[in-house]
Amino acid sequence: MTAPIPEDRPYLTLDALDLPGVHHGYFTRRGGVSTGLYAGRNVGFGSNDDAAAVAENRARCAADLGLPADSLVTVYQVHSPTVVTVERPWAREEAPRADAMVTRQRGIALGILTADCVPVLFADPTAGVIGAAHAGWKGAFTGVLEATVRAMADLGADPARIVAGVGPHIGAGSYEVGPEFEARFLEADAGNARFFHPGRRADHPRFDIGAYVGHRLSGCGLARVAHTGHDTVEREDLFFSYRRSTLQCEGDYGRHISMIALDPIS
């Protein structure tokens, strides 16, 4: 089952993360000021888009969750298992190299940028602890999801209360990989074979990264794991996609953002 696509706002939500004191959104490319390849709400300063347009798009995302632009924090994503604890917002040039964040600070929005990789948002509303992770295949494979749960526990969260929401990402039907990619996963665990399916070409299976991420999360003892169920490659009207851009020889691509925040202090 896929999360409904609302017509009255530029982001998706999951019922599982509709929790007291928690705000979240998996933003689409709708409702932004970027043009050309980046048409819509591109939030990636790493793209060649106009920086002022990217800043405006980010500000709009924060505003949609009822927060000021300077409350949004993102990291310099490097496909790692590294998690940072956020105590205060930082300037863009101060962003640490990491792929996940956790916080118990209210009014700070944790943002993960993706364009096919898997964004995962976490919350334990009882403890007042949230997290956000960028799970590309390498980060998921090397433990970024488990590391995020451990970091949340260090702040007082109980894994048995944590809800995780898996956002839009490249679907299994769109993710063709080479034999060396599959071999890496099978060498780590023969059971990973269930995440690979025959592709259109011999020795080029399709990888179900969403199911793999779900599997890794299931080993964390969480209260619930939910998925939005959308393929970023297939829905050009809604999502940016690195793979689609590459196949179409476009030269660059936009990014969208998934965000989670605790209620600001009133």
Short mmCIF file of C-alpha atoms in Angstrom, two decimals:
data_model
loop_
_atom_site.label_atom_id
_atom_site.label_comp_id
_atom_site.label_asym_id
_atom_site.label_seq_id
_atom_site.Cartn_x
_atom_site.Cartn_y
_atom_site.Cartn_z
CA MET A 1 0.00 0.00 0.00
CA THR A 2 1.37 3.41 -0.95
CA ALA A 3 0.91 6.63 0.99
CA PRO A 4 -1.63 8.96 -0.64
CA ILE A 5 -0.31 11.89 -2.65
CA PRO A 6 -2.07 15.01 -1.34
CA GLU A 7 -3.11 17.74 -3.73
CA ASP A 8 -3.15 20.46 -1.08
CA ARG A 9 0.45 20.22 0.16
CA PRO A 10 3.87 19.40 -1.33
CA TYR A 11 4.77 16.50 0.95
CA LEU A 12 3.70 12.99 1.90
CA THR A 13 3.12 11.77 5.43
CA LEU A 14 2.78 8.40 7.11
CA ASP A 15 0.06 7.59 9.61
CA ALA A 16 2.67 5.71 11.66
CA LEU A 17 4.54 8.98 12.27
CA ASP A 18 1.41 11.00 13.05
CA LEU A 19 2.50 11.17 16.68
CA PRO A 20 1.95 13.69 19.49
CA GLY A 21 4.46 16.53 19.31
CA VAL A 22 6.09 15.24 16.11
CA HIS A 23 5.96 16.89 12.68
CA HIS A 24 7.24 15.19 9.54
CA GLY A 25 7.08 15.31 5.78
CA TYR A 26 8.55 13.52 2.77
CA PHE A 27 8.70 16.43 0.35
CA THR A 28 8.11 16.11 -3.37
CA ARG A 29 9.47 18.45 -6.03
CA ARG A 30 6.20 20.40 -6.12
CA GLY A 31 5.82 24.00 -5.04
CA GLY A 32 9.34 25.34 -5.52
CA VAL A 33 11.03 28.11 -7.48
CA SER A 34 13.73 26.17 -9.35
CA THR A 35 13.58 25.84 -13.14
CA GLY A 36 14.96 23.66 -15.91
CA LEU A 37 16.38 20.31 -14.81
CA TYR A 38 15.60 21.28 -11.22
CA ALA A 39 12.05 22.46 -11.87
CA GLY A 40 10.13 22.67 -8.63
CA ARG A 41 11.47 22.33 -5.10
CA ASN A 42 15.12 21.33 -5.47
CA VAL A 43 16.84 21.56 -2.07
CA GLY A 44 20.30 20.35 -3.07
CA PHE A 45 23.12 22.87 -2.78
CA GLY A 46 25.29 20.13 -4.27
CA SER A 47 23.49 20.52 -7.59
CA ASN A 48 24.30 23.24 -10.12
CA ASP A 49 21.01 24.97 -9.44
CA ASP A 50 20.87 28.63 -8.44
CA ALA A 51 21.82 28.80 -4.75
CA ALA A 52 19.19 31.44 -4.00
CA ALA A 53 16.49 29.19 -5.44
CA VAL A 54 17.72 26.25 -3.36
CA ALA A 55 17.70 28.39 -0.20
CA GLU A 56 14.15 29.56 -0.93
CA ASN A 57 13.01 25.98 -1.52
CA ARG A 58 14.50 24.90 1.80
CA ALA A 59 12.84 27.80 3.58
CA ARG A 60 9.50 26.77 2.10
CA CYS A 61 9.94 23.22 3.39
CA ALA A 62 10.66 24.46 6.90
CA ALA A 63 7.69 26.82 6.74
CA ASP A 64 5.41 23.98 5.66
CA LEU A 65 6.23 22.27 8.96
CA GLY A 66 5.65 25.52 10.85
CA LEU A 67 9.32 26.29 11.44
CA PRO A 68 11.73 29.09 10.49
CA ALA A 69 14.32 28.45 7.79
CA ASP A 70 17.22 28.51 10.24
CA SER A 71 15.75 25.60 12.22
CA LEU A 72 16.51 23.16 9.39
CA VAL A 73 19.74 21.16 9.73
CA THR A 74 21.25 18.85 7.15
CA VAL A 75 24.56 17.00 6.97
CA TYR A 76 27.18 16.58 4.26
CA GLN A 77 26.05 13.11 3.19
CA VAL A 78 28.84 10.67 2.34
CA HIS A 79 27.16 7.21 2.29
CA SER A 80 28.52 6.28 5.72
CA PRO A 81 27.16 4.77 8.96
CA THR A 82 28.08 7.97 10.84
CA VAL A 83 25.44 9.56 13.09
CA VAL A 84 25.65 12.98 14.75
CA THR A 85 23.68 14.30 17.71
CA VAL A 86 22.21 17.73 17.04
CA GLU A 87 22.18 20.18 19.94
CA ARG A 88 21.68 23.36 17.91
CA PRO A 89 21.22 24.38 14.28
CA TRP A 90 24.41 24.95 12.29
CA ALA A 91 25.33 26.95 9.22
CA ARG A 92 25.50 25.06 5.93
CA GLU A 93 29.28 25.41 5.73
CA GLU A 94 29.56 23.84 9.21
CA ALA A 95 27.59 20.72 8.31
CA PRO A 96 29.43 17.59 9.49
CA ARG A 97 30.17 14.67 7.18
CA ALA A 98 27.60 12.09 8.25
CA ASP A 99 24.47 10.31 7.07
CA ALA A 100 22.16 10.42 10.05
CA MET A 101 21.15 12.77 12.85
CA VAL A 102 19.36 12.42 16.17
CA THR A 103 18.11 15.04 18.60
CA ARG A 104 15.95 15.67 21.62
CA GLN A 105 15.95 19.42 21.01
CA ARG A 106 12.54 20.84 20.22
CA GLY A 107 12.06 23.09 17.21
CA ILE A 108 14.98 21.67 15.20
CA ALA A 109 14.09 20.04 11.88
CA LEU A 110 16.33 17.17 10.80
CA GLY A 111 16.51 16.97 7.01
CA ILE A 112 17.76 14.17 4.76
CA LEU A 113 18.32 14.80 1.04
CA THR A 114 17.70 12.05 -1.50
CA ALA A 115 17.23 11.42 -5.19
CA ASP A 116 16.78 7.60 -5.19
CA CYS A 117 18.43 6.66 -1.87
CA VAL A 118 16.19 5.78 1.06
CA PRO A 119 15.21 8.44 3.61
CA VAL A 120 14.20 7.03 7.00
CA LEU A 121 12.61 9.12 9.75
CA PHE A 122 12.43 7.91 13.37
CA ALA A 123 10.52 8.99 16.46
CA ASP A 124 10.02 7.97 20.07
CA PRO A 125 7.40 10.51 21.17
CA THR A 126 7.42 9.34 24.78
CA ALA A 127 11.12 10.09 25.18
CA GLY A 128 10.95 13.13 22.90
CA VAL A 129 13.72 11.83 20.64
CA ILE A 130 13.76 11.85 16.83
CA GLY A 131 16.17 10.75 14.13
CA ALA A 132 16.68 10.89 10.38
CA ALA A 133 18.91 8.70 8.21
CA HIS A 134 20.12 8.67 4.61
CA ALA A 135 20.24 4.99 3.66
CA GLY A 136 21.84 4.48 0.29
CA TRP A 137 22.91 0.91 -0.33
CA LYS A 138 26.33 1.51 1.21
CA GLY A 139 25.02 3.22 4.33
CA ALA A 140 22.36 0.56 4.87
CA PHE A 141 24.91 -2.20 4.26
CA THR A 142 27.40 -0.75 6.74
CA GLY A 143 24.87 -0.11 9.50
CA VAL A 144 23.61 3.48 9.41
CA LEU A 145 20.11 2.42 10.45
CA GLU A 146 21.22 0.43 13.48
CA ALA A 147 23.62 3.23 14.41
CA THR A 148 20.76 5.73 14.34
CA VAL A 149 18.67 3.61 16.69
CA ARG A 150 21.63 3.25 19.08
CA ALA A 151 22.21 7.01 19.03
CA MET A 152 18.54 7.61 19.82
CA ALA A 153 18.78 5.15 22.71
CA ASP A 154 21.76 7.11 24.03
CA LEU A 155 19.41 10.10 24.27
CA GLY A 156 16.82 8.12 26.22
CA ALA A 157 14.71 6.52 23.49
CA ASP A 158 13.50 2.94 23.85
CA PRO A 159 13.83 0.97 20.59
CA ALA A 160 10.58 -0.82 21.45
CA ARG A 161 8.81 2.56 21.24
CA ILE A 162 10.56 3.89 18.13
CA VAL A 163 8.53 4.19 14.94
CA ALA A 164 10.45 4.31 11.64
CA GLY A 165 9.06 5.67 8.39
CA VAL A 166 10.70 4.75 5.07
CA GLY A 167 10.22 7.42 2.43
CA PRO A 168 10.18 7.43 -1.39
CA HIS A 169 13.18 5.76 -3.03
CA ILE A 170 14.23 3.88 -6.14
CA GLY A 171 12.01 0.83 -6.57
CA ALA A 172 13.10 -2.73 -7.22
CA GLY A 173 11.84 -2.55 -10.79
CA SER A 174 14.12 0.41 -11.49
CA TYR A 175 17.28 -0.66 -9.67
CA GLU A 176 19.40 -2.85 -11.92
CA VAL A 177 22.83 -3.72 -10.50
CA GLY A 178 25.91 -5.63 -11.59
CA PRO A 179 27.04 -9.09 -10.48
CA GLU A 180 29.76 -7.70 -8.20
CA PHE A 181 27.13 -5.69 -6.33
CA GLU A 182 25.04 -8.79 -5.66
CA ALA A 183 28.13 -10.80 -4.71
CA ARG A 184 29.02 -8.29 -1.98
CA PHE A 185 25.65 -8.77 -0.31
CA LEU A 186 25.65 -12.55 -0.67
CA GLU A 187 29.12 -12.79 0.80
CA ALA A 188 27.91 -10.89 3.86
CA ASP A 189 24.76 -13.00 4.24
CA ALA A 190 23.47 -15.68 1.88
CA GLY A 191 19.96 -14.76 3.01
CA ASN A 192 20.33 -11.46 1.17
CA ALA A 193 19.55 -13.37 -2.03
CA ARG A 194 15.86 -12.66 -1.41
CA PHE A 195 16.44 -8.97 -2.13
CA PHE A 196 17.65 -9.65 -5.69
CA HIS A 197 15.37 -10.49 -8.60
CA PRO A 198 16.00 -11.32 -12.27
CA GLY A 199 16.61 -8.30 -14.47
CA ARG A 200 16.27 -7.74 -18.19
CA ARG A 201 19.93 -8.65 -18.75
CA ALA A 202 21.81 -11.74 -17.64
CA ASP A 203 23.95 -11.16 -14.55
CA HIS A 204 22.24 -7.83 -13.90
CA PRO A 205 19.65 -8.47 -11.18
CA ARG A 206 17.31 -5.90 -9.71
CA PHE A 207 17.88 -4.93 -6.10
CA ASP A 208 14.97 -4.28 -3.74
CA ILE A 209 16.59 -1.69 -1.51
CA GLY A 210 13.31 -0.87 0.22
CA ALA A 211 12.89 -4.46 1.36
CA TYR A 212 16.54 -4.60 2.42
CA VAL A 213 16.16 -1.43 4.50
CA GLY A 214 12.99 -2.88 6.02
CA HIS A 215 14.91 -6.04 6.88
CA ARG A 216 17.68 -4.10 8.61
CA LEU A 217 15.11 -2.09 10.56
CA SER A 218 13.24 -5.23 11.58
CA GLY A 219 16.36 -6.38 13.39
CA CYS A 220 16.34 -3.27 15.60
CA GLY A 221 13.31 -4.30 17.66
CA LEU A 222 11.26 -1.23 16.76
CA ALA A 223 7.60 -0.65 17.53
CA ARG A 224 6.67 -0.23 13.87
CA VAL A 225 8.17 0.25 10.42
CA ALA A 226 6.07 1.87 7.69
CA HIS A 227 6.78 2.64 4.01
CA THR A 228 5.42 5.34 1.70
CA GLY A 229 5.84 2.93 -1.21
CA HIS A 230 6.71 5.34 -4.04
CA ASP A 231 9.38 4.75 -6.72
CA THR A 232 11.36 7.94 -7.34
CA VAL A 233 12.47 6.82 -10.80
CA GLU A 234 8.95 6.21 -12.10
CA ARG A 235 7.35 9.44 -10.86
CA GLU A 236 9.20 12.26 -12.61
CA ASP A 237 6.29 14.57 -11.82
CA LEU A 238 6.89 14.13 -8.09
CA PHE A 239 10.48 13.14 -7.46
CA PHE A 240 14.04 13.82 -8.53
CA SER A 241 16.07 10.74 -9.49
CA TYR A 242 19.79 10.30 -10.00
CA ARG A 243 19.27 7.12 -12.02
CA ARG A 244 16.60 8.60 -14.27
CA SER A 245 18.76 11.66 -14.86
CA THR A 246 21.72 9.43 -15.75
CA LEU A 247 19.68 7.29 -18.15
CA GLN A 248 18.38 10.45 -19.82
CA CYS A 249 21.90 11.94 -20.02
CA GLU A 250 20.76 15.12 -18.29
CA GLY A 251 24.09 15.93 -16.63
CA ASP A 252 22.72 16.86 -13.22
CA TYR A 253 19.73 16.30 -10.96
CA GLY A 254 17.80 17.84 -8.10
CA ARG A 255 17.24 16.54 -4.59
CA HIS A 256 14.20 16.50 -2.37
CA ILE A 257 14.10 16.42 1.40
CA SER A 258 12.51 14.36 4.16
CA MET A 259 12.13 16.19 7.47
CA ILE A 260 11.14 15.51 11.06
CA ALA A 261 10.91 17.87 14.03
CA LEU A 262 9.62 18.03 17.58
CA ASP A 263 7.17 20.77 18.56
CA PRO A 264 8.97 24.06 19.21
CA ILE A 265 9.06 25.31 22.79
CA SER A 266 6.11 27.68 23.14
#
